[in-house]
Amino acid sequence: MFGQGINFGTLAEAASPFMSYLIIAGGGGGGFTSGGGGGAGGLRTSYGSTSGGGASSESDITLGGGTYVITIGAGGAGSTGSGATGTSGVASSLAKSGQTTISCVAGGGGGTRGSGKYSGLVGGSGGGEGGDNSGDGGAGTSNQGYAGGSNSNGGTGAAGGGGASAAGSPHNGESGGNGGAGLSNSITGSAVTLAGGGGGGGANNNSAGSGGAGGGANGGTSGAGSNGTANTGGGAGGDGNLDNNGGTGGSGVVIVRLATAAYSGSTTGSPTVTTDGGDTIMKFTGSGTYVHS
């Protein structure tokens, strides 16, 4: 059963094979000094009914002979000073020369309370605003993720980064806002939630925002923000209190699924290969290739 929702059966799949995919970019780094949470890496999928940002799932790839190149994006670095936002992550992609390139936008870095760098960065999901009521959350990409939270009341807590299925939350006074939730998907054969946004940092020892489900990291209360979970595209937590660093975003992942009868077995990059019913699933946590014959 592929993401298009049609069970072709093993013989039909082998004669006209399709490949489902889930692609997530690297998450954004957290901001400095009551820093905004990093946005989750953009998420695109053809499996199930929903892709990132609330969009409908995309079409499966019609397989052709040749090499499919998988690129896994790293997570963005956290800000280490008041003059910079958290760094955005790196894009992930699945590409075959002459046929298709499917790329996801990196998660946006979180805003920083200082030097006019309050606003979170635009990304697959946007970074949260740094704590000072002077900027906005970064916008998400329409078919990949949601915006980061913006501060909307008094106090200097920071907002959460956006996730694949929800926007980041604004702060609440001196407390940080939560990261947006990631998206649940069953391409591996069981449901897993990925691409959650990072929590915003708290100010003056007040509580930090929690990371969104799906690898988003918690913001700091009186210390550095936490790191997003590797190979989830999770956004990093923002720095709490004063003069600590934002966390590092989680790296991305690419998962593909095709009929076992059509699977060639030729890969590089050492993906984890499993089966579910009549299908084979390859999970790439590092860049590599699948050669289809």
XYZ file of N, CA and C in Angstrom, residues 30-283:
762
model
N 18.696 27.411 18.046
C 18.011 28.308 18.960
C 18.705 29.654 19.100
N 17.946 30.656 19.508
C 18.474 32.000 19.701
C 19.158 32.185 21.045
N 19.803 33.339 21.220
C 20.622 33.682 22.378
C 19.860 34.646 23.295
N 20.052 34.515 24.621
C 19.493 35.430 25.611
C 17.976 35.540 25.493
N 17.267 34.677 26.194
C 15.817 34.530 26.002
C 15.546 34.314 24.523
N 16.218 33.321 23.975
C 16.191 33.080 22.533
C 14.983 32.292 22.077
N 14.534 32.615 20.858
C 13.440 31.876 20.260
C 13.841 30.454 19.907
N 12.886 29.549 19.936
C 13.143 28.172 19.544
C 13.351 28.057 18.046
N 14.194 27.124 17.626
C 14.408 26.886 16.205
C 13.202 26.220 15.564
N 12.950 26.561 14.298
C 11.886 25.905 13.560
C 12.305 24.529 13.088
N 11.362 23.617 12.978
C 11.646 22.278 12.457
C 11.991 22.345 10.971
N 12.778 21.378 10.532
C 13.034 21.263 9.100
C 11.760 20.979 8.341
N 11.673 21.482 7.114
C 10.508 21.227 6.283
C 10.276 19.741 6.085
N 9.008 19.342 6.019
C 8.630 17.933 5.855
C 7.726 17.800 4.635
N 8.132 16.925 3.725
C 7.311 16.590 2.558
C 7.167 15.069 2.492
N 5.965 14.609 2.198
C 5.742 13.168 2.107
C 4.648 12.840 1.109
N 4.758 11.649 0.522
C 3.701 11.124 -0.342
C 2.951 9.989 0.332
N 3.318 9.680 1.574
C 2.725 8.537 2.268
C 1.713 9.032 3.296
N 0.525 8.448 3.308
C -0.529 8.921 4.183
C -1.332 10.009 3.496
N -2.081 10.767 4.282
C -2.980 11.772 3.704
C -2.480 13.200 3.833
N -1.532 13.454 4.755
C -1.146 14.829 5.072
C 0.358 14.994 5.030
N 0.797 16.102 4.434
C 2.203 16.484 4.431
C 2.396 17.632 5.420
N 3.609 18.205 5.477
C 3.876 19.296 6.384
C 3.066 20.536 6.061
N 2.845 21.381 7.068
C 2.115 22.618 6.855
C 0.638 22.431 6.603
N 0.100 21.234 6.864
C -1.321 20.976 6.653
C -1.705 20.687 5.221
N -0.720 20.567 4.333
C -1.014 20.280 2.931
C -1.376 18.815 2.740
N -2.052 18.521 1.644
C -2.308 17.127 1.280
C -1.002 16.450 0.891
N -0.936 15.148 1.087
C 0.268 14.419 0.709
C 0.495 14.521 -0.798
N 1.733 14.356 -1.191
C 2.130 14.510 -2.581
C 2.031 13.181 -3.317
N 2.358 13.173 -4.610
C 2.280 11.950 -5.413
C 3.532 11.110 -5.250
N 3.351 9.797 -5.242
C 4.494 8.885 -5.249
C 5.330 9.091 -6.512
N 6.584 8.689 -6.433
C 7.479 8.699 -7.590
C 7.236 7.441 -8.420
N 7.126 7.587 -9.736
C 7.129 6.441 -10.642
C 8.576 6.069 -10.911
N 8.959 4.893 -10.467
C 10.371 4.511 -10.518
C 10.849 4.280 -11.942
N 12.073 4.757 -12.219
C 12.770 4.472 -13.466
C 14.171 4.001 -13.149
N 14.776 3.261 -14.041
C 16.122 2.767 -13.824
C 17.118 3.906 -13.661
N 18.071 3.731 -12.731
C 19.085 4.749 -12.513
C 19.299 5.013 -11.045
N 20.036 6.077 -10.750
C 20.483 6.356 -9.396
C 19.688 7.487 -8.764
N 19.128 7.220 -7.612
C 18.458 8.220 -6.798
C 19.436 8.686 -5.713
N 19.681 9.970 -5.674
C 20.674 10.539 -4.754
C 19.947 11.160 -3.557
N 20.337 10.714 -2.371
C 19.712 11.178 -1.132
C 20.706 12.082 -0.407
N 20.262 13.291 -0.051
C 21.091 14.241 0.697
C 20.404 14.559 2.011
N 21.141 14.386 3.104
C 20.604 14.627 4.447
C 21.175 15.934 4.978
N 20.304 16.870 5.343
C 20.731 18.159 5.851
C 21.057 18.131 7.330
N 22.100 18.872 7.706
C 22.478 19.006 9.108
C 21.587 20.031 9.806
N 21.530 19.948 11.127
C 20.825 20.949 11.911
C 21.628 22.233 12.028
N 20.938 23.344 12.225
C 21.595 24.639 12.355
C 22.192 24.836 13.732
N 23.243 25.650 13.801
C 23.904 25.939 15.071
C 23.125 26.974 15.870
N 23.203 26.873 17.184
C 22.596 27.873 18.038
C 23.403 29.152 18.062
N 22.721 30.254 18.338
C 23.403 31.542 18.458
C 24.282 31.555 19.702
N 25.454 32.164 19.581
C 26.381 32.285 20.712
C 26.604 33.732 21.117
N 25.806 34.660 20.614
C 25.977 36.058 20.962
C 24.772 36.881 20.567
N 24.658 38.070 21.158
C 23.466 38.894 20.977
C 23.349 39.493 19.592
N 24.402 39.400 18.772
C 24.354 39.978 17.437
C 23.869 39.049 16.362
N 23.381 37.855 16.713
C 23.006 36.890 15.674
C 21.832 36.043 16.123
N 20.991 35.691 15.169
C 19.947 34.698 15.404
C 20.562 33.311 15.408
N 19.762 32.314 15.794
C 20.176 30.946 15.549
C 20.336 30.715 14.057
N 21.202 29.784 13.692
C 21.460 29.493 12.282
C 20.407 28.527 11.744
N 19.940 28.779 10.540
C 19.013 27.833 9.915
C 19.728 26.529 9.589
N 18.950 25.447 9.495
C 19.516 24.148 9.143
C 19.884 24.077 7.674
N 20.056 22.852 7.196
C 20.463 22.591 5.809
C 19.389 21.734 5.141
N 19.110 22.016 3.868
C 18.072 21.299 3.125
C 18.400 19.817 2.967
N 17.368 18.995 2.886
C 17.480 17.578 2.513
C 16.765 17.375 1.188
N 17.191 16.337 0.429
C 16.575 16.141 -0.882
C 16.690 14.703 -1.353
N 15.845 14.380 -2.330
C 15.849 13.108 -3.063
C 15.826 13.475 -4.539
N 16.813 13.035 -5.298
C 16.923 13.497 -6.685
C 17.392 12.373 -7.600
N 16.852 12.378 -8.837
C 17.323 11.500 -9.902
C 17.450 12.336 -11.161
N 18.627 12.312 -11.754
C 18.892 13.125 -12.940
C 17.869 12.842 -14.037
N 17.263 13.905 -14.565
C 16.303 13.769 -15.650
C 14.912 13.366 -15.236
N 14.703 13.080 -13.948
C 13.370 12.648 -13.522
C 12.771 13.552 -12.459
N 13.428 13.677 -11.321
C 12.786 14.392 -10.220
C 13.808 14.926 -9.245
N 13.504 16.037 -8.606
C 14.211 16.525 -7.430
C 13.163 16.998 -6.436
N 13.177 16.386 -5.272
C 12.243 16.755 -4.208
C 13.090 17.257 -3.056
N 12.961 18.538 -2.737
C 13.811 19.162 -1.735
C 12.961 19.777 -0.635
N 13.471 19.727 0.592
C 12.805 20.343 1.734
C 13.622 21.529 2.227
N 12.920 22.588 2.627
C 13.555 23.808 3.120
C 13.999 23.598 4.567
N 15.188 24.096 4.894
C 15.722 23.968 6.243
C 14.881 24.733 7.251
N 14.903 24.280 8.505
C 14.215 24.978 9.572
C 14.855 26.325 9.869
N 14.029 27.322 10.189
C 14.522 28.664 10.467
C 15.102 28.789 11.865
N 16.173 29.578 11.997
C 16.793 29.814 13.295
C 15.930 30.685 14.190
N 16.097 30.523 15.509
C 15.334 31.306 16.467
C 15.889 32.702 16.648
N 15.009 33.658 16.957
C 15.419 35.037 17.182
C 16.179 35.203 18.489
N 16.889 36.332 18.588
C 17.753 36.624 19.727
C 17.346 37.935 20.378
N 17.348 37.984 21.693
C 17.016 39.210 22.415
C 18.270 40.092 22.498
N 18.430 40.937 21.497
C 19.590 41.820 21.494
C 19.974 42.217 20.097
N 20.527 43.417 19.959
C 21.093 43.919 18.702
C 20.123 43.867 17.527
N 18.825 43.979 17.819
C 17.847 44.053 16.740
C 17.590 42.764 16.002
N 17.992 41.630 16.559
C 17.832 40.333 15.887
C 16.668 39.544 16.487
N 15.576 40.253 16.802
C 14.486 39.622 17.530
C 13.719 38.592 16.715
N 13.514 38.841 15.441
C 12.625 37.992 14.644
C 13.246 36.645 14.320
N 12.418 35.584 14.372
C 12.857 34.276 13.913
C 12.997 34.261 12.402
N 13.777 33.316 11.904
C 14.040 33.232 10.471
C 12.991 32.372 9.760
N 12.737 32.735 8.514
C 11.863 31.961 7.637
C 12.500 30.594 7.380
N 11.673 29.541 7.253
C 12.213 28.219 6.978
C 11.134 27.249 6.562
N 11.494 25.935 6.525
C 10.474 24.919 6.329
C 9.390 25.109 7.361
N 9.808 25.192 8.643
C 9.022 25.808 9.712
C 9.850 26.968 10.238
N 9.179 28.051 10.668
C 9.888 29.258 11.044
C 10.376 29.243 12.475
N 11.461 29.992 12.718
C 11.984 30.146 14.066
C 11.119 31.061 14.910
N 11.134 30.853 16.236
C 10.368 31.683 17.152
C 11.054 33.014 17.429
N 10.269 34.001 17.805
C 10.806 35.329 18.098
C 11.572 35.334 19.415
N 12.702 36.050 19.447
C 13.437 36.262 20.676
C 12.683 37.200 21.604
N 12.924 37.105 22.905
C 12.077 37.743 23.892
C 12.232 39.232 24.069
N 11.459 40.033 23.355
C 11.431 41.474 23.620
C 10.248 42.186 22.984
N 9.269 41.454 22.489
C 8.083 42.069 21.873
C 8.436 43.024 20.745
N 9.496 42.733 20.037
C 9.977 43.668 19.010
C 10.149 43.033 17.643
N 9.612 41.866 17.430
C 9.776 41.193 16.150
C 8.659 40.191 15.925
N 8.893 39.276 15.008
C 7.879 38.287 14.636
C 8.516 36.911 14.514
N 7.677 35.892 14.590
C 8.135 34.559 14.265
C 8.381 34.434 12.772
N 9.339 33.621 12.393
C 9.594 33.393 10.977
C 8.473 32.606 10.328
N 8.168 32.915 9.079
C 7.133 32.190 8.342
C 7.595 30.779 7.997
N 6.642 29.850 7.914
C 6.922 28.516 7.413
C 6.692 28.455 5.917
N 7.016 27.314 5.318
C 6.790 27.076 3.891
C 5.481 26.314 3.740
N 4.620 26.738 2.829
C 3.221 26.321 2.825
C 3.008 24.813 2.800
N 3.808 24.062 2.080
C 3.595 22.614 2.002
C 4.590 21.838 2.850
N 5.215 22.528 3.854
C 6.267 21.864 4.619
C 6.199 22.094 6.128
N 5.672 23.225 6.581
C 5.659 23.491 8.016
C 4.984 24.800 8.331
N 4.976 25.125 9.624
C 4.255 26.280 10.144
C 5.198 27.358 10.666
N 4.631 28.517 10.949
C 5.399 29.667 11.421
C 5.844 29.487 12.868
N 6.918 30.210 13.215
C 7.309 30.325 14.606
C 6.390 31.268 15.347
N 6.373 31.146 16.673
C 5.533 32.006 17.481
C 6.072 33.421 17.569
N 5.173 34.366 17.791
C 5.529 35.768 18.002
C 5.128 36.180 19.410
N 5.900 37.073 20.008
C 5.533 37.561 21.338
C 4.336 38.486 21.229
N 3.409 38.356 22.170
C 2.155 39.099 22.032
C 1.701 39.751 23.325
N 2.556 39.755 24.344
C 2.162 40.402 25.600
C 3.409 40.879 26.339
N 3.239 41.426 27.525
C 4.377 41.915 28.282
C 5.302 40.800 28.719
N 6.506 41.177 29.090
C 7.493 40.196 29.509
C 8.476 39.879 28.418
N 9.524 39.188 28.769
C 10.619 38.968 27.823
C 10.954 37.499 27.626
N 10.006 36.605 27.889
C 10.204 35.224 27.470
C 10.217 35.141 25.953
N 10.701 34.036 25.408
C 10.827 33.874 23.954
C 9.783 32.893 23.428
N 9.496 32.997 22.139
C 8.467 32.167 21.516
C 9.049 30.863 20.970
N 8.175 29.882 20.781
C 8.582 28.582 20.254
C 8.671 28.564 18.743
N 9.517 27.672 18.225
C 9.633 27.483 16.786
C 8.481 26.671 16.225
N 8.197 26.851 14.945
C 7.121 26.119 14.305
C 7.465 24.658 14.066
N 6.439 23.821 13.953
C 6.603 22.409 13.647
C 5.868 22.039 12.370
N 5.953 20.778 11.978
C 5.346 20.338 10.731
C 3.822 20.359 10.764
N 3.215 20.267 11.969
C 1.754 20.238 12.020
C 1.144 21.331 12.881
N 1.964 22.253 13.442
C 1.406 23.346 14.241
C 2.422 24.469 14.357
N 1.905 25.689 14.506
C 2.762 26.849 14.719
C 3.348 26.832 16.124
N 4.478 27.528 16.293
C 5.036 27.716 17.616
C 4.151 28.637 18.441
N 4.211 28.478 19.766
C 3.391 29.290 20.661
C 4.107 30.584 21.034
N 3.358 31.678 21.233
C 3.967 32.890 21.770
C 4.404 32.673 23.209
N 5.223 33.592 23.716
C 5.600 33.495 25.126
C 4.431 33.894 26.019
N 4.605 33.637 27.314
C 3.612 34.034 28.306
C 4.355 34.815 29.391
N 4.417 36.114 29.237
C 5.180 36.922 30.169
C 6.656 36.583 30.101
N 7.232 36.194 31.231
C 8.653 35.836 31.286
C 8.911 34.386 30.885
N 7.866 33.623 30.676
C 8.015 32.206 30.342
C 8.054 31.996 28.836
N 8.806 30.999 28.408
C 8.931 30.707 26.987
C 7.731 29.984 26.415
N 7.513 30.143 25.098
C 6.438 29.444 24.415
C 6.873 28.071 23.928
N 5.922 27.176 23.763
C 6.214 25.811 23.322
C 6.447 25.739 21.817
N 7.270 24.780 21.407
C 7.454 24.514 19.988
C 6.234 23.849 19.383
N 5.990 24.082 18.094
C 4.877 23.453 17.406
C 5.094 21.954 17.244
N 4.009 21.203 17.250
C 4.089 19.746 17.145
C 4.507 19.310 15.753
N 5.193 18.169 15.709
C 5.541 17.537 14.447
C 4.372 16.738 13.889
N 4.638 16.010 12.822
C 3.618 15.254 12.098
C 3.835 13.761 12.289
N 2.746 13.040 12.577
C 2.797 11.589 12.689
C 2.641 10.956 11.308
N 3.476 9.959 11.014
C 3.454 9.290 9.720
C 3.859 7.833 9.909
N 3.303 6.932 9.089
C 3.532 5.488 9.256
C 4.290 4.865 8.091
N 5.119 5.627 7.404
C 5.837 5.090 6.252
C 6.761 3.937 6.641
N 7.230 3.907 7.886
C 8.116 2.831 8.321
C 7.356 1.568 8.723
N 6.029 1.635 8.745
C 5.223 0.500 9.173
C 4.586 0.713 10.525
N 5.062 1.692 11.272
C 4.434 2.074 12.536
C 4.493 3.590 12.654
N 3.553 4.155 13.384
C 3.451 5.611 13.463
C 4.627 6.201 14.229
N 5.220 7.249 13.667
C 6.291 7.987 14.333
C 6.074 9.471 14.054
N 6.307 10.306 15.055
C 6.131 11.748 14.926
C 7.487 12.408 14.738
N 7.580 13.279 13.727
C 8.846 13.910 13.353
C 8.629 15.396 13.092
N 9.725 16.151 13.125
C 9.750 17.578 12.758
C 8.963 18.457 13.714
N 9.275 18.349 15.024
C 8.718 19.249 16.027
C 9.587 20.483 16.199
N 8.980 21.599 16.570
C 9.703 22.843 16.778
C 10.327 22.946 18.157
N 11.350 23.804 18.291
C 12.029 23.996 19.558
C 11.295 24.951 20.479
N 11.438 24.747 21.789
C 10.818 25.623 22.770
C 11.588 26.913 22.956
N 10.893 27.985 23.272
C 11.530 29.269 23.538
C 12.129 29.336 24.932
N 13.194 30.101 25.081
C 13.836 30.244 26.370
C 13.039 31.110 27.327
N 13.164 30.839 28.623
C 12.543 31.673 29.635
C 13.465 32.824 30.023
N 12.893 33.830 30.670
C 13.668 34.979 31.122
C 13.638 35.060 32.647
N 14.759 35.516 33.224
C 14.827 35.761 34.672
C 14.409 34.543 35.484
N 14.916 33.381 35.035
C 14.700 32.100 35.715
C 13.262 31.613 35.687
N 12.447 32.164 34.804
C 11.104 31.632 34.619
C 11.128 30.438 33.668
N 10.025 29.715 33.604
C 9.995 28.440 32.892
C 10.205 28.614 31.394
N 10.844 27.630 30.811
C 11.096 27.610 29.368
C 9.984 26.876 28.650
N 9.912 27.097 27.334
C 8.963 26.367 26.524
C 9.436 24.947 26.256
N 8.485 24.039 26.125
C 8.795 22.639 25.808
C 8.934 22.463 24.306
N 9.792 21.525 23.910
C 9.912 21.193 22.499
C 8.670 20.501 21.988
N 8.326 20.741 20.722
C 7.183 20.084 20.124
C 7.436 18.605 19.909
N 6.384 17.788 20.025
C 6.503 16.348 19.785
C 7.102 16.111 18.415
N 8.082 15.209 18.353
C 8.746 14.921 17.088
C 10.157 15.444 17.039
N 10.862 15.438 18.167
C 12.283 15.791 18.181
C 12.608 17.220 18.491
N 11.579 18.078 18.721
C 11.847 19.447 19.135
C 12.440 19.479 20.532
N 13.356 20.418 20.787
C 14.078 20.468 22.051
C 13.496 21.513 22.984
N 13.694 21.314 24.268
C 13.227 22.268 25.270
C 14.113 23.515 25.287
N 13.487 24.654 25.558
C 14.245 25.869 25.785
C 14.939 25.825 27.130
N 15.875 26.756 27.337
C 16.579 26.846 28.605
C 15.841 27.732 29.596
N 16.011 27.452 30.887
C 15.445 28.290 31.943
C 16.495 29.263 32.468
N 17.642 28.739 32.889
C 18.738 29.595 33.332
C 20.046 29.161 32.673
N 19.928 28.452 31.564
C 21.091 27.939 30.866
C 20.814 27.793 29.385
N 21.698 27.078 28.719
C 21.618 26.924 27.267
C 20.374 26.136 26.856
N 19.903 26.398 25.625
C 18.835 25.596 25.061
C 19.326 24.206 24.708
N 18.413 23.247 24.675
C 18.758 21.862 24.348
C 18.809 21.661 22.842
N 19.457 20.569 22.432
C 19.609 20.248 21.016
C 18.407 19.463 20.494
N 17.997 19.750 19.250
C 16.992 18.938 18.595
C 17.478 17.509 18.394
N 16.565 16.567 18.326
C 16.921 15.156 18.193
C 17.413 14.858 16.779
N 18.533 14.142 16.699
C 19.115 13.798 15.405
C 18.135 13.005 14.551
N 18.147 13.279 13.249
C 17.366 12.559 12.241
C 15.862 12.635 12.465
N 15.435 13.755 13.046
C 14.013 14.074 13.139
C 13.720 15.438 12.522
N 14.757 16.236 12.246
C 14.549 17.617 11.823
C 14.027 18.502 12.930
N 14.155 18.082 14.194
C 13.615 18.848 15.308
C 14.325 20.171 15.512
N 13.551 21.222 15.833
C 14.127 22.520 16.134
C 14.785 22.531 17.500
N 15.806 23.376 17.654
C 16.541 23.482 18.906
C 15.839 24.399 19.887
N 16.139 24.231 21.163
C 15.621 25.113 22.190
C 16.387 26.422 22.239
N 15.677 27.493 22.571
C 16.308 28.798 22.743
C 16.973 28.919 24.099
N 17.976 29.793 24.161
C 18.687 30.077 25.398
C 17.763 30.699 26.438
N 17.955 30.302 27.701
C 17.191 30.902 28.773
C 18.001 31.916 29.559
N 17.299 32.833 30.225
C 17.895 33.837 31.079
C 18.835 34.735 30.289
N 20.100 34.862 30.690
C 21.014 35.786 30.029
C 22.302 35.089 29.624
N 22.764 35.414 28.421
C 24.120 35.091 27.967
C 24.461 33.608 27.973
N 23.538 32.798 27.485
C 23.816 31.393 27.220
C 23.506 31.110 25.755
N 23.954 29.982 25.275
C 23.820 29.663 23.857
C 22.503 28.958 23.549
N 22.024 29.162 22.316
C 20.929 28.353 21.819
C 21.410 26.951 21.481
N 20.500 26.005 21.451
C 20.853 24.641 21.089
C 21.020 24.470 19.583
N 21.493 23.296 19.190
C 21.697 22.925 17.786
C 20.500 22.139 17.276
N 20.055 22.441 16.059
C 18.923 21.739 15.488
C 19.231 20.289 15.157
N 18.187 19.467 15.086
C 18.343 18.065 14.728
C 18.550 17.885 13.226
N 19.382 16.947 12.855
C 19.616 16.648 11.440
C 18.366 16.049 10.810
N 18.337 16.046 9.471
C 17.176 15.547 8.738
C 17.211 14.045 8.507
N 16.271 13.575 7.710
C 16.158 12.152 7.398
C 15.405 12.010 6.082
N 15.678 10.930 5.347
C 14.920 10.572 4.147
C 14.531 9.102 4.268
N 13.230 8.827 4.125
C 12.720 7.455 4.182
C 11.953 7.184 2.893
N 12.261 6.067 2.238
C 11.555 5.699 1.017
C 11.014 4.279 1.154
N 9.925 4.021 0.430
C 9.215 2.734 0.542
C 8.760 2.301 -0.844
N 9.051 1.055 -1.195
C 8.655 0.516 -2.496
C 8.378 -0.977 -2.367
N 7.736 -1.544 -3.384
C 7.437 -2.969 -3.363
C 8.728 -3.781 -3.319
N 8.762 -4.775 -2.451
C 9.941 -5.624 -2.341
C 10.263 -6.298 -3.666
N 9.228 -6.640 -4.456
C 9.445 -7.272 -5.757
C 10.203 -6.371 -6.712
N 10.164 -5.046 -6.470
C 10.847 -4.096 -7.348
C 12.179 -3.617 -6.780
N 12.469 -3.934 -5.528
C 13.656 -3.421 -4.840
C 14.918 -4.086 -5.378
N 15.918 -3.279 -5.785
C 17.138 -3.828 -6.383
C 18.157 -4.286 -5.352
N 18.106 -3.716 -4.141
C 19.088 -4.046 -3.123
C 20.392 -3.301 -3.242
N 20.510 -2.366 -4.186
C 21.762 -1.653 -4.420
C 21.704 -0.265 -3.796
N 22.477 -0.066 -2.721
C 22.479 1.216 -2.017
C 23.904 1.596 -1.622
N 24.091 2.894 -1.354
C 25.269 3.373 -0.647
C 24.785 4.238 0.511
N 25.687 4.500 1.436
C 25.316 5.318 2.577
C 24.743 4.540 3.743
N 24.681 3.233 3.617
C 24.262 2.338 4.706
C 22.913 2.680 5.314
N 21.860 2.767 4.488
C 20.536 2.982 5.074
C 20.103 1.779 5.897
N 19.206 2.010 6.838
C 18.559 0.916 7.555
C 17.448 0.376 6.660
N 17.504 -0.921 6.339
C 16.545 -1.531 5.416
C 15.672 -2.511 6.188
N 14.351 -2.308 6.114
C 13.395 -3.170 6.788
C 12.275 -3.518 5.810
N 11.404 -4.416 6.218
C 10.244 -4.758 5.396
C 8.971 -4.610 6.208
N 7.876 -4.355 5.488
C 6.553 -4.257 6.091
C 5.566 -4.810 5.077
N 5.017 -5.990 5.363
C 4.168 -6.641 4.382
C 4.965 -6.939 3.124
N 4.445 -6.503 1.956
C 5.141 -6.735 0.697
C 6.058 -5.593 0.285
N 6.392 -4.693 1.189
C 7.194 -3.527 0.859
C 8.540 -3.530 1.575
N 9.506 -2.873 0.968
C 10.818 -2.632 1.571
C 10.952 -1.143 1.871
N 11.488 -0.846 3.062
C 11.660 0.541 3.509
C 13.140 0.804 3.716
N 13.642 1.896 3.152
C 15.019 2.341 3.372
C 14.993 3.653 4.134
N 15.669 3.678 5.281
C 15.766 4.895 6.088
C 17.201 5.404 6.034
